[in-house]
Short mmCIF file of C-alpha atoms and ligand atoms in Angstrom, two decimals:
data_model
loop_
_atom_site.label_atom_id
_atom_site.label_comp_id
_atom_site.label_asym_id
_atom_site.label_seq_id
_atom_site.Cartn_x
_atom_site.Cartn_y
_atom_site.Cartn_z
CA UNK A 17 0.00 0.00 0.00
CA UNK A 18 1.42 3.37 -1.02
CA UNK A 19 -1.43 5.70 -0.26
CA UNK A 20 -4.46 5.87 2.02
CA UNK A 21 -7.42 8.25 2.12
CA UNK A 22 -9.16 8.46 5.49
CA UNK A 23 -12.27 9.99 7.03
CA UNK A 24 -11.98 11.18 10.63
CA UNK A 25 -15.33 12.00 12.27
CA UNK A 26 -16.19 15.13 14.18
CA UNK A 27 -16.86 14.37 17.83
CA UNK A 28 -18.90 15.74 20.71
CA UNK A 29 -16.85 15.64 23.91
CA UNK A 30 -18.07 15.79 27.51
CA UNK A 31 -21.69 14.93 26.57
CA UNK A 32 -22.80 17.33 29.35
CA UNK A 33 -21.98 15.41 32.53
CA UNK A 34 -18.70 13.77 31.44
CA UNK A 35 -16.19 16.61 31.36
CA UNK A 36 -12.98 15.17 29.83
CA UNK A 37 -14.39 11.67 30.34
CA UNK A 38 -17.02 11.08 27.63
CA UNK A 39 -17.43 11.63 23.92
CA UNK A 40 -19.19 10.37 20.82
CA UNK A 41 -18.53 10.43 17.09
CA UNK A 42 -20.81 11.94 14.44
CA UNK A 43 -21.39 10.00 11.25
CA UNK A 44 -22.23 12.84 8.85
CA UNK A 45 -19.38 15.26 9.53
CA UNK A 46 -15.62 14.86 9.49
CA UNK A 47 -12.28 15.59 7.87
CA UNK A 48 -10.63 13.81 4.96
CA UNK A 49 -6.92 13.28 4.62
CA UNK A 50 -4.67 11.54 2.08
CA UNK A 51 -1.35 10.07 3.19
CA UNK A 52 1.26 8.99 0.63
CA UNK A 53 4.29 6.95 1.60
CA UNK A 54 7.66 8.42 0.59
CA UNK A 55 11.18 7.11 0.95
CA UNK A 56 12.96 10.05 2.59
CA UNK A 57 11.73 9.88 6.25
CA UNK A 58 10.32 13.41 6.01
CA UNK A 59 6.77 14.41 6.95
CA UNK A 60 5.47 17.02 4.52
CA UNK A 61 2.05 18.65 4.60
CA UNK A 62 1.56 19.46 0.94
CA UNK A 63 -2.03 20.73 0.82
CA UNK A 64 -4.59 22.10 3.30
CA UNK A 65 -8.15 22.92 2.24
CA UNK A 66 -10.91 24.40 4.37
CA UNK A 67 -8.89 26.02 7.16
CA UNK A 68 -5.96 28.31 7.71
CA UNK A 69 -3.54 25.93 9.45
CA UNK A 70 0.27 25.73 9.43
CA UNK A 71 2.07 23.69 6.77
CA UNK A 72 5.06 23.31 9.09
CA UNK A 73 4.86 19.70 10.30
CA UNK A 74 6.18 20.69 13.73
CA UNK A 75 3.31 23.14 14.19
CA UNK A 76 0.39 21.16 12.77
CA UNK A 77 -1.12 18.35 14.89
CA UNK A 78 -1.16 16.11 11.82
CA UNK A 79 2.58 16.56 11.44
CA UNK A 80 3.21 16.18 15.17
CA UNK A 81 1.37 12.85 15.39
CA UNK A 82 2.81 11.52 12.10
CA UNK A 83 6.38 12.36 13.11
CA UNK A 84 5.90 10.79 16.54
CA UNK A 85 4.60 7.56 15.04
CA UNK A 86 7.40 7.33 12.46
CA UNK A 87 9.94 7.84 15.23
CA UNK A 88 8.36 5.38 17.67
CA UNK A 89 8.13 2.69 15.02
CA UNK A 90 11.65 3.33 13.65
CA UNK A 91 10.08 3.70 10.23
CA UNK A 92 12.30 4.08 7.19
CA UNK A 93 9.49 5.90 5.36
CA UNK A 94 8.27 9.47 5.18
CA UNK A 95 4.83 10.89 4.37
CA UNK A 96 3.25 13.46 2.07
CA UNK A 97 -0.08 14.57 3.52
CA UNK A 98 -3.12 16.37 2.11
CA UNK A 99 -5.75 17.67 4.54
CA UNK A 100 -9.36 18.68 3.85
CA UNK A 101 -11.03 20.24 6.89
CA UNK A 102 -14.81 20.05 6.57
CA UNK A 103 -15.48 21.85 9.84
CA UNK A 104 -13.60 24.68 11.44
CA UNK A 105 -10.99 24.62 14.20
CA UNK A 106 -12.25 26.15 17.44
CA UNK A 107 -15.76 24.77 16.85
CA UNK A 108 -16.02 22.44 19.84
CA UNK A 109 -16.46 19.52 17.47
CA UNK A 110 -13.04 18.00 17.89
CA UNK A 111 -11.28 19.56 14.91
CA UNK A 112 -7.77 19.02 16.25
CA UNK A 113 -8.84 15.58 17.47
CA UNK A 114 -10.04 14.59 13.98
CA UNK A 115 -6.66 15.68 12.59
CA UNK A 116 -4.73 13.83 15.30
CA UNK A 117 -6.83 10.68 15.45
CA UNK A 118 -7.23 10.49 11.66
CA UNK A 119 -3.46 10.69 11.34
CA UNK A 120 -2.87 7.99 13.96
CA UNK A 121 -5.34 5.70 12.18
CA UNK A 122 -3.94 6.43 8.69
CA UNK A 123 -0.26 6.01 9.57
CA UNK A 124 -1.04 2.75 11.38
CA UNK A 125 -2.83 1.37 8.31
CA UNK A 126 -0.43 2.69 5.69
CA UNK A 127 2.73 1.46 7.39
CA UNK A 128 1.05 -1.67 8.82
CA UNK A 129 2.22 -0.79 12.34
CA UNK A 130 -0.40 -2.91 14.14
CA UNK A 131 -0.99 -0.52 17.03
CA UNK A 132 -4.30 -1.11 18.82
CA UNK A 133 -6.99 1.52 19.47
CA UNK A 134 -5.62 2.37 22.91
CA UNK A 135 -2.13 2.98 21.58
CA UNK A 136 -3.50 5.04 18.68
CA UNK A 137 -5.41 7.14 21.22
CA UNK A 138 -2.17 7.77 23.12
CA UNK A 139 -0.45 8.97 19.93
CA UNK A 140 -3.41 11.19 19.06
CA UNK A 141 -3.43 12.69 22.57
CA UNK A 142 0.01 14.12 21.79
CA UNK A 143 -1.69 16.01 18.97
CA UNK A 144 -4.09 17.46 21.55
CA UNK A 145 -1.11 18.56 23.63
CA UNK A 146 0.23 20.38 20.57
CA UNK A 147 -3.20 21.93 19.87
CA UNK A 148 -4.31 23.07 23.32
CA UNK A 149 -1.63 22.19 25.84
CA UNK A 150 -3.58 19.35 27.51
CA UNK A 151 -3.48 15.60 26.82
CA UNK A 152 -7.28 15.26 26.59
CA UNK A 153 -8.59 11.89 25.43
CA UNK A 154 -12.37 12.30 25.08
CA UNK A 155 -12.45 13.63 21.49
CA UNK A 156 -9.57 11.55 20.13
CA UNK A 157 -10.85 8.31 21.70
CA UNK A 158 -14.34 8.90 20.25
CA UNK A 159 -12.72 9.59 16.87
CA UNK A 160 -10.70 6.36 16.96
CA UNK A 161 -13.17 3.95 18.59
CA UNK A 162 -16.40 5.45 17.15
CA UNK A 163 -19.71 5.46 19.03
CA UNK A 164 -19.76 6.57 22.65
CA UNK A 165 -16.62 6.25 24.73
CA UNK A 166 -15.84 6.65 28.40
CA UNK A 167 -12.33 7.64 29.43
CA UNK A 168 -12.49 5.65 32.66
CA UNK A 169 -8.93 6.54 33.62
CA UNK A 170 -6.16 8.78 32.27
CA UNK A 171 -3.34 7.10 34.18
CA UNK A 172 -3.19 4.37 33.12
CA UNK A 173 -5.28 5.25 30.08
CA UNK A 174 -8.44 3.12 30.02
CA UNK A 175 -11.04 3.66 27.31
CA UNK A 176 -14.40 1.88 27.45
CA UNK A 177 -16.74 1.66 24.46
CA UNK A 178 -20.36 2.23 25.48
CA UNK A 179 -23.23 0.85 23.36
CA UNK A 180 -25.02 3.41 21.19
CA UNK A 181 -28.80 3.03 20.80
CA UNK A 182 -29.38 3.15 17.03
CA UNK A 183 -32.31 5.59 17.34
CA UNK A 184 -30.19 8.22 19.08
CA UNK A 185 -29.59 11.21 16.77
CA UNK A 186 -27.49 14.32 17.39
CA UNK A 187 -28.34 17.88 16.37
CA UNK A 188 -25.51 20.39 16.54
CA UNK A 189 -25.51 24.14 16.00
CA UNK A 190 -22.12 25.68 15.35
CA UNK A 191 -22.12 29.45 15.80
CA UNK A 192 -19.19 30.56 13.65
CA UNK A 193 -17.22 32.21 16.39
CA UNK A 194 -13.97 30.63 17.53
CA UNK A 195 -13.44 29.57 21.12
CA UNK A 196 -9.97 28.22 21.80
CA UNK A 197 -10.08 25.09 23.95
CA UNK A 198 -7.13 26.42 25.92
CA UNK A 199 -9.18 29.52 26.88
CA UNK A 200 -12.38 27.59 27.59
CA UNK A 201 -10.48 25.29 29.95
CA UNK A 202 -9.38 28.25 32.03
CA UNK A 203 -12.96 29.15 32.99
CA UNK A 204 -13.80 25.69 34.32
CA UNK A 205 -13.54 25.69 38.15
CA UNK A 206 -10.67 23.61 39.49
CA UNK A 207 -12.41 22.93 42.80
CA UNK A 208 -16.05 21.96 43.16
CA UNK A 209 -18.15 21.22 46.24
CA UNK A 210 -18.76 17.54 47.00
CA UNK A 211 -22.48 18.19 46.54
CA UNK A 212 -21.81 19.27 42.94
CA UNK A 213 -19.53 16.28 42.36
CA UNK A 214 -22.24 13.92 43.59
CA UNK A 215 -24.79 15.37 41.17
CA UNK A 216 -22.29 15.15 38.32
CA UNK A 217 -21.07 11.59 38.83
CA UNK A 218 -24.61 10.36 39.46
CA UNK A 219 -25.53 11.70 36.02
CA UNK A 220 -22.53 10.01 34.39
CA UNK A 221 -23.73 6.73 35.87
CA UNK A 222 -27.26 7.47 34.65
CA UNK A 223 -26.06 8.29 31.14
CA UNK A 224 -23.96 5.12 30.86
CA UNK A 225 -26.82 3.03 32.19
CA UNK A 226 -29.31 4.73 29.84
CA UNK A 227 -27.07 4.09 26.82
CA UNK A 228 -26.70 0.42 27.78
CA UNK A 229 -30.41 -0.07 28.27
CA UNK A 230 -31.54 2.18 25.36
CA UNK A 231 -33.53 4.03 28.03
CA UNK A 232 -34.04 7.36 26.31
CA UNK A 233 -35.79 8.98 29.27
CA UNK A 234 -32.87 8.11 31.52
CA UNK A 235 -30.40 9.42 28.93
CA UNK A 236 -32.34 12.69 28.89
CA UNK A 237 -32.55 12.95 32.68
CA UNK A 238 -28.78 12.45 32.90
CA UNK A 239 -27.71 15.11 30.39
CA UNK A 240 -26.87 17.85 32.89
CA UNK A 241 -23.55 19.54 33.52
CA UNK A 242 -22.93 21.28 36.85
CA UNK A 243 -19.18 21.64 36.34
CA UNK A 244 -18.26 23.25 33.01
CA UNK A 245 -21.51 24.56 31.55
CA UNK A 246 -22.33 27.22 34.18
CA UNK A 247 -19.17 29.21 33.38
CA UNK A 248 -18.57 28.18 29.77
CA UNK A 249 -22.06 29.03 28.56
CA UNK A 250 -21.27 32.71 29.06
CA UNK A 251 -18.82 32.42 26.14
CA UNK A 252 -21.59 31.19 23.81
CA UNK A 253 -24.10 33.74 22.48
CA UNK A 254 -27.76 32.76 23.10
CA UNK A 255 -26.84 29.46 24.77
CA UNK A 256 -29.80 29.48 27.18
CA UNK A 257 -32.27 30.37 24.42
CA UNK A 258 -30.99 27.52 22.23
CA UNK A 259 -31.18 25.09 25.14
CA UNK A 260 -34.74 26.10 26.00
CA UNK A 261 -35.92 26.03 22.37
CA UNK A 262 -34.32 22.64 21.70
CA UNK A 263 -35.74 21.16 24.90
CA UNK A 264 -39.20 22.49 24.08
CA UNK A 265 -38.88 20.97 20.61
CA UNK A 266 -38.41 17.55 22.17
CA UNK A 267 -34.66 17.08 22.69
CA UNK A 268 -33.75 14.52 25.34
CA UNK A 269 -30.96 16.80 26.52
CA UNK A 270 -28.90 19.78 25.36
CA UNK A 271 -25.39 20.92 26.25
CA UNK A 272 -22.12 22.45 25.10
CA UNK A 273 -20.24 20.35 22.58
CA UNK A 274 -16.70 19.97 23.92
CA UNK A 275 -15.34 23.38 24.80
CA UNK A 276 -17.87 25.19 22.58
CA UNK A 277 -19.14 27.25 20.89
CA UNK A 278 -21.10 24.38 19.30
CA UNK A 279 -24.21 23.27 21.18
CA UNK A 280 -25.42 19.67 20.83
CA UNK A 281 -28.74 18.01 21.51
CA UNK A 282 -29.62 14.33 21.56
CA UNK A 283 -33.02 13.15 20.37
CA UNK A 284 -34.84 9.89 19.85
CA UNK A 285 -35.15 9.45 16.09
CA UNK A 286 -34.39 11.54 13.02
CA UNK A 287 -37.76 13.33 12.97
CA UNK A 288 -37.30 14.69 16.48
CA UNK A 289 -33.67 15.65 15.74
CA UNK A 290 -34.84 17.68 12.72
CA UNK A 291 -37.50 19.43 14.83
CA UNK A 292 -34.71 20.35 17.25
CA UNK A 293 -32.64 21.67 14.33
CA UNK A 294 -35.55 23.92 13.33
CA UNK A 295 -35.87 25.20 16.88
CA UNK A 296 -32.14 25.99 17.06
CA UNK A 297 -32.38 27.70 13.69
CA UNK A 298 -35.29 29.80 14.99
CA UNK A 299 -33.08 31.17 17.76
CA UNK A 300 -30.09 31.97 15.56
CA UNK A 301 -31.61 33.11 12.25
CA UNK A 302 -31.98 36.75 13.24
CA UNK A 303 -28.91 37.13 15.44
CA UNK A 304 -26.55 38.26 12.68
CA UNK A 305 -24.11 35.53 13.73
CA UNK A 306 -23.19 33.01 11.01
CA UNK A 307 -23.91 29.44 12.00
CA UNK A 308 -24.19 25.91 10.64
CA UNK A 309 -26.56 23.21 11.85
CA UNK A 310 -25.87 19.49 11.50
CA UNK A 311 -28.22 16.59 12.11
CA UNK A 312 -26.29 13.36 12.38
CA UNK A 313 -26.52 9.78 13.49
CA UNK A 314 -23.90 8.62 15.96
CA UNK A 315 -21.07 7.02 14.01
CA UNK A 316 -20.59 3.45 15.14
CA UNK A 317 -17.13 3.36 13.57
CA UNK A 318 -14.32 5.79 14.19
CA UNK A 319 -11.71 7.00 11.68
CA UNK A 320 -11.86 4.83 8.58
CA UNK A 321 -10.44 4.29 5.12
CA UNK A 322 -12.38 5.84 2.26
N1 HSE B 5 -13.07 17.81 27.24
C1 HSE B 5 -12.45 18.88 26.55
C2 HSE B 5 -12.93 20.20 27.13
C3 HSE B 5 -12.78 18.79 25.11
O1 HSE B 5 -14.12 20.31 27.39
O2 HSE B 5 -12.12 21.10 27.32
C4 HSE B 5 -12.11 19.81 24.27
O3 HSE B 5 -12.78 19.90 23.03
#
């Protein structure tokens, strides 16, 4: 194999109650990248479409992850890489994670390195370090494993795949303002009262249980975030209005996607998810802020060959 074209899905991290510990992959939105094997041990980014990102391999998460994997595997090859970003960095939809995880998947396949999903997640987390300064696993794990994932532990890294009810559909509104993850992490409180922690971890348990049992009511009751949302929502224009409108339109639950500004909702079935999209649209259409709305199934597979 000399070349591989991959799709790396956009991801919704946190899923309200699971700050840094939960995520899921979208099936209808993601980046595409083409990796070509070369013989000179260099990593070259030769084309970037859809975003203004650095071509310097040391400064682009794609280059960082690719170089790390070539080094770790003592590879005699190099790579020429083309990137097509289909959603913007700073969206809260795991843009850097799609770049990092898509690269980890592609390099593994192209050079037949035989790393497993956990190891690929570790490589991709180094891309997150380059992007935002923190080795966060929720987006990259969702992008590699697909479906819903739980980061049960960071040290040692332990990723658990959670079943995804097939009727669960995501609606996402992406207001086209950029929020840097690094900045959004600074507003999350570092200390929380035990009472808040109890409410939060009880909801994580409820969400996991609801996903296992396809109990949509329980999933909905569990989609609350008492840790990050109260401070982060202030960075997102009209967050409360979108949440209220989407809930009134029938969403099971609504929250900030990753570090924002995107807002996600989960619904039972495509019809309900489209009603939620209309409600979100109703809030944003006269605000003067550009936005995009996506309605997507949950992707059961992660990064994959096209
Ligand atoms: N869990 C991370 C955060 C995701 O919320 O900061 C970053 O997209």
